[in-house]
Short mmCIF file of N, CA and C in Angstrom, two decimals:
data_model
loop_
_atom_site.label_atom_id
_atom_site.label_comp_id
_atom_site.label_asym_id
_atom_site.label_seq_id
_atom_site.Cartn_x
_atom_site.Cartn_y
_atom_site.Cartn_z
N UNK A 1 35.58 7.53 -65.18
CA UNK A 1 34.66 8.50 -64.58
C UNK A 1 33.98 9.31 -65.69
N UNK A 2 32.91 9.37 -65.48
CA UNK A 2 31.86 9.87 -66.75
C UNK A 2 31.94 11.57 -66.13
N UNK A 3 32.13 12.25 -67.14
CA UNK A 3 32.19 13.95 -67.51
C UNK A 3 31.32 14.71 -66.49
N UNK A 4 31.18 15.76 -65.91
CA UNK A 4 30.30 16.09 -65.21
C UNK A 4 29.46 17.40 -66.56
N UNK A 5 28.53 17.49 -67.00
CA UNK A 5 27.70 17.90 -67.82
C UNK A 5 27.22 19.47 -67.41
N UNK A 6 27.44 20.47 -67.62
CA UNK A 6 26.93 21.72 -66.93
C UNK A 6 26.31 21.93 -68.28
N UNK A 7 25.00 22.29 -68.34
CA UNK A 7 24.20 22.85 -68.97
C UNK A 7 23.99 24.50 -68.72
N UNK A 8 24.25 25.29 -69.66
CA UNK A 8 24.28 26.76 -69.00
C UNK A 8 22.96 27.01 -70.26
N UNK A 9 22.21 27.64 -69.30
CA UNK A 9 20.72 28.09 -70.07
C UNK A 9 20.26 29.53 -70.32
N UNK A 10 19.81 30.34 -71.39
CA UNK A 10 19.64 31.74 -71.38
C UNK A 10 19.82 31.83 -72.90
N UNK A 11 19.79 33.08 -73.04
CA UNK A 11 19.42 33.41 -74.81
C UNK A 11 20.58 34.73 -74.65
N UNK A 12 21.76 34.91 -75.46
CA UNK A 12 22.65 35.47 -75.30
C UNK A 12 22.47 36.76 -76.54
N UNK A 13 20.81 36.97 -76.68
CA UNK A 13 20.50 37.91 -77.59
C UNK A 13 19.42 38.70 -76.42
N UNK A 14 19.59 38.40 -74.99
CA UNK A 14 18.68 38.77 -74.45
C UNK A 14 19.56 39.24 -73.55
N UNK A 15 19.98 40.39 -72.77
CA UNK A 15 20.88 41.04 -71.58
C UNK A 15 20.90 40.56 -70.25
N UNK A 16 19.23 40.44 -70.01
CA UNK A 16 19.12 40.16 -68.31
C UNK A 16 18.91 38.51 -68.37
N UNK A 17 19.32 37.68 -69.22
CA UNK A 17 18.98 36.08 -69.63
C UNK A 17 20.13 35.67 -70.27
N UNK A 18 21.41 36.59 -70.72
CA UNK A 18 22.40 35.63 -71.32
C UNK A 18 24.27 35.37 -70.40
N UNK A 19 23.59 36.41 -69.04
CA UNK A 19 24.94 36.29 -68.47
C UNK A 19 25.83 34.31 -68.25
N UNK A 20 24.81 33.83 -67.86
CA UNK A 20 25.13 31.78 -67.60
C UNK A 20 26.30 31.87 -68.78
N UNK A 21 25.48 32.03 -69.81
CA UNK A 21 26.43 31.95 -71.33
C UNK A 21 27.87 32.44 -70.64
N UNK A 22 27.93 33.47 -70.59
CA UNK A 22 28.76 34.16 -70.46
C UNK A 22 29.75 34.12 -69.69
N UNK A 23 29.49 33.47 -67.98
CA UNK A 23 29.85 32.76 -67.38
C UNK A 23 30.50 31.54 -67.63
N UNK A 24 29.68 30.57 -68.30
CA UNK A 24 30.28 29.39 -68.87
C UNK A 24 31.33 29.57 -69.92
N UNK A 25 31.35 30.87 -70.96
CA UNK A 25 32.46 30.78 -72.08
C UNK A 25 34.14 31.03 -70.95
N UNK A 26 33.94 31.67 -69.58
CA UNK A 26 35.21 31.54 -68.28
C UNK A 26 35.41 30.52 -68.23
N UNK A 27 34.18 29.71 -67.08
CA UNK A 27 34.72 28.76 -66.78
C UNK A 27 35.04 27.51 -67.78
N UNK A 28 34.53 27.59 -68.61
CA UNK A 28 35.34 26.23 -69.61
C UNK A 28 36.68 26.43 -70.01
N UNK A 29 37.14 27.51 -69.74
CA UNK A 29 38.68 27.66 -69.73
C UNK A 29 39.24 27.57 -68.75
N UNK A 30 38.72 27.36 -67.18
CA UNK A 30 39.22 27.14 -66.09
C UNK A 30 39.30 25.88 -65.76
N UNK A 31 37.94 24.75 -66.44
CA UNK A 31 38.11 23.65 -65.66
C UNK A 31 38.69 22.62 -66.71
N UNK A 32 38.92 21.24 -66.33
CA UNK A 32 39.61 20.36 -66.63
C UNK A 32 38.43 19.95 -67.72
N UNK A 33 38.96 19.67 -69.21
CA UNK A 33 37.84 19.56 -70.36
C UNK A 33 37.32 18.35 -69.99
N UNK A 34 38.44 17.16 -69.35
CA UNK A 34 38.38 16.01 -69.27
C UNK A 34 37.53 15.05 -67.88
N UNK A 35 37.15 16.39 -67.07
CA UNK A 35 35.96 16.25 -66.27
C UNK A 35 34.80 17.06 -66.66
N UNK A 36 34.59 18.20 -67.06
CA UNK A 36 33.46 18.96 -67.24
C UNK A 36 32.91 19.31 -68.62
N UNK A 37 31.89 19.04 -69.25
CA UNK A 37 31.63 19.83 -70.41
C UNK A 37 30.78 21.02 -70.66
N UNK A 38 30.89 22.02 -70.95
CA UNK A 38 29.94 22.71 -70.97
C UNK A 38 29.11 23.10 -71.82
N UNK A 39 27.90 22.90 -72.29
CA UNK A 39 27.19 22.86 -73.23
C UNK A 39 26.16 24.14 -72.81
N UNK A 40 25.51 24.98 -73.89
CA UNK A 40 25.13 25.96 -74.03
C UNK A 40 23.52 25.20 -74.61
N UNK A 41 22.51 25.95 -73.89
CA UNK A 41 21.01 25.14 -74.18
C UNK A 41 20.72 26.69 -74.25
N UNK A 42 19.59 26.49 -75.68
CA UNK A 42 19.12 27.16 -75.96
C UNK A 42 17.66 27.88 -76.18
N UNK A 43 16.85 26.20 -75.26
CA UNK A 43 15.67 26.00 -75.45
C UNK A 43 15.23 24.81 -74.25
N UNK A 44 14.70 24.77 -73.57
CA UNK A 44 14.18 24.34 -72.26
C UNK A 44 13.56 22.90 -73.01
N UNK A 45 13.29 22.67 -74.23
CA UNK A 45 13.59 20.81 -74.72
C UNK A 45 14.66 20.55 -74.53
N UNK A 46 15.55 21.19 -75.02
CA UNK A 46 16.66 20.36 -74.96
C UNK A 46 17.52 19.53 -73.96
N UNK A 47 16.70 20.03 -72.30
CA UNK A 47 17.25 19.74 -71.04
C UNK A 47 17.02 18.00 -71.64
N UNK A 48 15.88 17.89 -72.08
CA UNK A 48 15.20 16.03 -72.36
C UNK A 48 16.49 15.49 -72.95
N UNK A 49 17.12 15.97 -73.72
CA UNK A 49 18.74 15.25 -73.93
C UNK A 49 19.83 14.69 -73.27
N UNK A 50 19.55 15.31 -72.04
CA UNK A 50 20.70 15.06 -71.31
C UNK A 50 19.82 14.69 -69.67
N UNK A 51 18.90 14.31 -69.81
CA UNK A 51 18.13 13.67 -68.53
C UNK A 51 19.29 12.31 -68.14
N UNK A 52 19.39 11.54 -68.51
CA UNK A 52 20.14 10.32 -68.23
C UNK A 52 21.40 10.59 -67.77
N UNK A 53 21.93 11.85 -67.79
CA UNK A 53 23.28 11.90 -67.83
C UNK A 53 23.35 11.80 -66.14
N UNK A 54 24.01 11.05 -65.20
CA UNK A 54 24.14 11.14 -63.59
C UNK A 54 24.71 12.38 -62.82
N UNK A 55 25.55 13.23 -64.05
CA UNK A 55 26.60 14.39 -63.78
C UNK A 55 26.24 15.44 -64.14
N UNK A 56 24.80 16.19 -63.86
CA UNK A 56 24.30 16.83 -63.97
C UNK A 56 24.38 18.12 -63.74
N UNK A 57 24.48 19.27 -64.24
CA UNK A 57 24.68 20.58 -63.40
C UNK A 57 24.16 21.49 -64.68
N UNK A 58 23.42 22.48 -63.99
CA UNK A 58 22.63 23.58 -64.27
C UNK A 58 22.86 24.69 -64.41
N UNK A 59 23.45 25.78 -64.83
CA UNK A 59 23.71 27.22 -64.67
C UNK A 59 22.58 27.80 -65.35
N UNK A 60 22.09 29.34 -64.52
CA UNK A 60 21.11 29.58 -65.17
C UNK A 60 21.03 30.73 -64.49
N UNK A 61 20.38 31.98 -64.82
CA UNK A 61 20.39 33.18 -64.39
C UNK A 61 19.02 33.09 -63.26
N UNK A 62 18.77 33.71 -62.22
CA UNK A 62 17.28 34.01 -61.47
C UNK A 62 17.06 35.16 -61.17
N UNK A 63 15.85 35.65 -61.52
CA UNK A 63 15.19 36.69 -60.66
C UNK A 63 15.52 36.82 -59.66
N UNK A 64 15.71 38.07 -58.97
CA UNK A 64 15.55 38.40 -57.47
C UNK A 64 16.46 38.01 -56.86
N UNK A 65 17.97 37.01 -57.65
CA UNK A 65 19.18 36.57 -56.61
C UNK A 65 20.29 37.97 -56.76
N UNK A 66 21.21 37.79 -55.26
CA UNK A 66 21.85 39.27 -55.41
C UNK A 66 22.71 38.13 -55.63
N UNK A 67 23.15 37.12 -55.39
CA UNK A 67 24.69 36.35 -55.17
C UNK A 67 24.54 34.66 -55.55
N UNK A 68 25.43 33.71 -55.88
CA UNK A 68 25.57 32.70 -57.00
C UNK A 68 24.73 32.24 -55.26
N UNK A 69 23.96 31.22 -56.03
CA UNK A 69 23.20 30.12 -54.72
C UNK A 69 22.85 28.60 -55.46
N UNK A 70 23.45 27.47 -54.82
CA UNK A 70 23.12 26.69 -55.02
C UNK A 70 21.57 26.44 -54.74
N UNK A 71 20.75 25.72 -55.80
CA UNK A 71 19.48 25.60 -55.56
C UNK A 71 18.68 23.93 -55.85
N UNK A 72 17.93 23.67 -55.23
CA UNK A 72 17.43 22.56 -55.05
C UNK A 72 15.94 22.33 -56.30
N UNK A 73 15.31 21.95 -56.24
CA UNK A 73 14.11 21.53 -57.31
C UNK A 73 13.21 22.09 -56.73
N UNK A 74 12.76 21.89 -54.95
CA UNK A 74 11.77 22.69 -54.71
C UNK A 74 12.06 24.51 -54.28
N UNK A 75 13.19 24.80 -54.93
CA UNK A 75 13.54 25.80 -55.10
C UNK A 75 12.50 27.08 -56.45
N UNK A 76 12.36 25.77 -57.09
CA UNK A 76 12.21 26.06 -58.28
C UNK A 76 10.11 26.98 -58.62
N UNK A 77 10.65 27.99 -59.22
CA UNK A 77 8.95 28.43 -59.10
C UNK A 77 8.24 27.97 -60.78
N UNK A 78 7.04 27.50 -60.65
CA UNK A 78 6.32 27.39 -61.68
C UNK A 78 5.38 28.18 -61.91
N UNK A 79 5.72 28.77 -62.94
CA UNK A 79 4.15 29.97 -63.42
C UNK A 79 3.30 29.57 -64.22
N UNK A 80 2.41 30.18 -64.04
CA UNK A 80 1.15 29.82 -64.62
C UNK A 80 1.42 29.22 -66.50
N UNK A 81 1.05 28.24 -66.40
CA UNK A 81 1.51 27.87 -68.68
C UNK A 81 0.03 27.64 -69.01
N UNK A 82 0.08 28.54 -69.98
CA UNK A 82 -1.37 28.89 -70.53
C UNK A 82 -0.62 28.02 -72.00
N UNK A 83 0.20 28.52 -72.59
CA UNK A 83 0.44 27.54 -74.18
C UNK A 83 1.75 27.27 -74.21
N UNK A 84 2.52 26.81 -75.40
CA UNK A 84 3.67 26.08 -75.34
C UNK A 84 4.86 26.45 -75.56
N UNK A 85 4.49 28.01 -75.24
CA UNK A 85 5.67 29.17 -75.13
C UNK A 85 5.63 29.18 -73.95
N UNK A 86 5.46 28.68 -72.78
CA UNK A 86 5.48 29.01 -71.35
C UNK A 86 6.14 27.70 -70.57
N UNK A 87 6.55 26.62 -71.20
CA UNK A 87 7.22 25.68 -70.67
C UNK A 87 8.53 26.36 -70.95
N UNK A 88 9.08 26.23 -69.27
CA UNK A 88 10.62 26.66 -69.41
C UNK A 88 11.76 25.60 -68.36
N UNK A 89 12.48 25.75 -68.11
CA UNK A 89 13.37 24.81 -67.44
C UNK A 89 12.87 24.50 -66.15
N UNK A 90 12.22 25.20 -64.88
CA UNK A 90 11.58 24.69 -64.16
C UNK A 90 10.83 23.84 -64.56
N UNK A 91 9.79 23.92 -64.93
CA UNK A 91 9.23 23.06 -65.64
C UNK A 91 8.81 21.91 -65.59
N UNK A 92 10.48 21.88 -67.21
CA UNK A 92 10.75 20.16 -67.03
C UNK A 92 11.77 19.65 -66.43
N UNK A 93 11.71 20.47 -65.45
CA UNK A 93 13.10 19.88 -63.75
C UNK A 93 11.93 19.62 -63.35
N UNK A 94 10.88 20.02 -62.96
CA UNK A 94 9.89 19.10 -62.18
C UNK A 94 9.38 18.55 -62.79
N UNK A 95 9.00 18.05 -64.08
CA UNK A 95 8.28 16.84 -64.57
C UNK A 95 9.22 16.02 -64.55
N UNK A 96 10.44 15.92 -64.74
CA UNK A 96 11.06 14.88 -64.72
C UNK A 96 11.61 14.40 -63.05
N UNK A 97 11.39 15.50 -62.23
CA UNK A 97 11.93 15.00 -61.16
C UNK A 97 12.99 14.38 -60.82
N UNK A 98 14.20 14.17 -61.30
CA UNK A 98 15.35 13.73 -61.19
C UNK A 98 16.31 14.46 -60.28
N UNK A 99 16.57 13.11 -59.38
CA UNK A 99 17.67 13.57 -58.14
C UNK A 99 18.52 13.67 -58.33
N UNK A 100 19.77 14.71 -58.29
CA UNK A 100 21.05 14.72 -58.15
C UNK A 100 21.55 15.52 -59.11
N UNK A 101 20.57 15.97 -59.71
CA UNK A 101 20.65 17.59 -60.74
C UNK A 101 21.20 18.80 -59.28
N UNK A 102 21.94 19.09 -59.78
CA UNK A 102 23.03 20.59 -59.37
C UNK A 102 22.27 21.56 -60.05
N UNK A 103 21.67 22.37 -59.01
CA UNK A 103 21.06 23.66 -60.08
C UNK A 103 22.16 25.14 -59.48
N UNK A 104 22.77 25.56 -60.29
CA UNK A 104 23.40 26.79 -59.78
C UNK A 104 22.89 28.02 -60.39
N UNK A 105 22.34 28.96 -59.01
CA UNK A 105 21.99 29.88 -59.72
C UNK A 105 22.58 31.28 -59.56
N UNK A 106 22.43 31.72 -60.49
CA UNK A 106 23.02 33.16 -60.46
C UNK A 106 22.22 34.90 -60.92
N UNK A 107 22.83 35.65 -59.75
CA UNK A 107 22.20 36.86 -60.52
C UNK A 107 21.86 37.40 -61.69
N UNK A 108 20.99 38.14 -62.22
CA UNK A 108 20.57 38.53 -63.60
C UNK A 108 21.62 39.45 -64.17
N UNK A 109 22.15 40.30 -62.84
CA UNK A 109 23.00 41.54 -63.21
C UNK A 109 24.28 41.25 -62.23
N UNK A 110 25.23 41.74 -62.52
CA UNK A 110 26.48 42.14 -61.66
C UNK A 110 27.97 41.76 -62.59
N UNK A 111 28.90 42.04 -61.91
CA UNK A 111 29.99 41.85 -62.49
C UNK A 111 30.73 40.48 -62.84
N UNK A 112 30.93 39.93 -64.38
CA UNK A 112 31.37 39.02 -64.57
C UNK A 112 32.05 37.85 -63.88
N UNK A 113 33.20 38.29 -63.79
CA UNK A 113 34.64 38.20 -63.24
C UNK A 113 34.16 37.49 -61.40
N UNK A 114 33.47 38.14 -61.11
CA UNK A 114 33.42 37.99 -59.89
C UNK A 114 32.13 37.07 -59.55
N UNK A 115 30.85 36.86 -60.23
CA UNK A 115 30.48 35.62 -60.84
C UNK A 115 30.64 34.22 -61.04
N UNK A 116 31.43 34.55 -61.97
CA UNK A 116 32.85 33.57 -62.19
C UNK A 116 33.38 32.49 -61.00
N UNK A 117 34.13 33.34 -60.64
CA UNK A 117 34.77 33.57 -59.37
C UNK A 117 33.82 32.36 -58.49
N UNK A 118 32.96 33.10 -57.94
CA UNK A 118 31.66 32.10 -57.22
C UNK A 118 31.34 31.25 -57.65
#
């Protein structure tokens, strides 16, 4: 059985963008190493690395969520990209369009532990 891949996305020099991180440094001590890996992305190319992988999963902070929500692709909002600082993980979840990506999302703010938890 091939690894299930959680990609946790955010900049952990940024407050309201690095909780995922933060989240993920828990749960990789909770889950089994030998099913899950958790890898820390630091840059919305790097999702193109791990396109092929079938065991896909997403952590990532959102605007405007009070509580963890699983989310789908047409979940996903695209803003306006004027230059090549404006491609971000939506993005290239919809250019690549790939089914069976797990997007989990989570509040910008609230308590760790309980995060986690969810």
């Amino acid at each position: 059985m091939q690894k299930k891949i959680v990609l946790c996305l955010g900049n952990e020099f940024i407050e309201n963008d690095s909780l995922a991180k933060k989240v993920s440094e828990i749960l990789s001590n909770k889950f089994d190493k030998n099913k899950f890996e958790f890898v820390n992305i630091n840059d919305s190319f790097q999702l193109l690395d791990y396109v092929n992988n079938e065991e896909l999963i997403i952590l990532d902070v959102v605007l405007g969520l009070e509580n963890v929500k699983l989310l789908n692709l047409e979940d996903l909002k695209l803003d306006n990209i004027t230059s090549a600082h404006d491609f971000d993980a939506a993005f290239f979840l919809k250019l690549l369009n790939k089914k069976g990506i797990q997007i989990i999302g989570i509040p910008m703010y609230g308590n760790l532990e309980n995060i986690s938890e969810k």
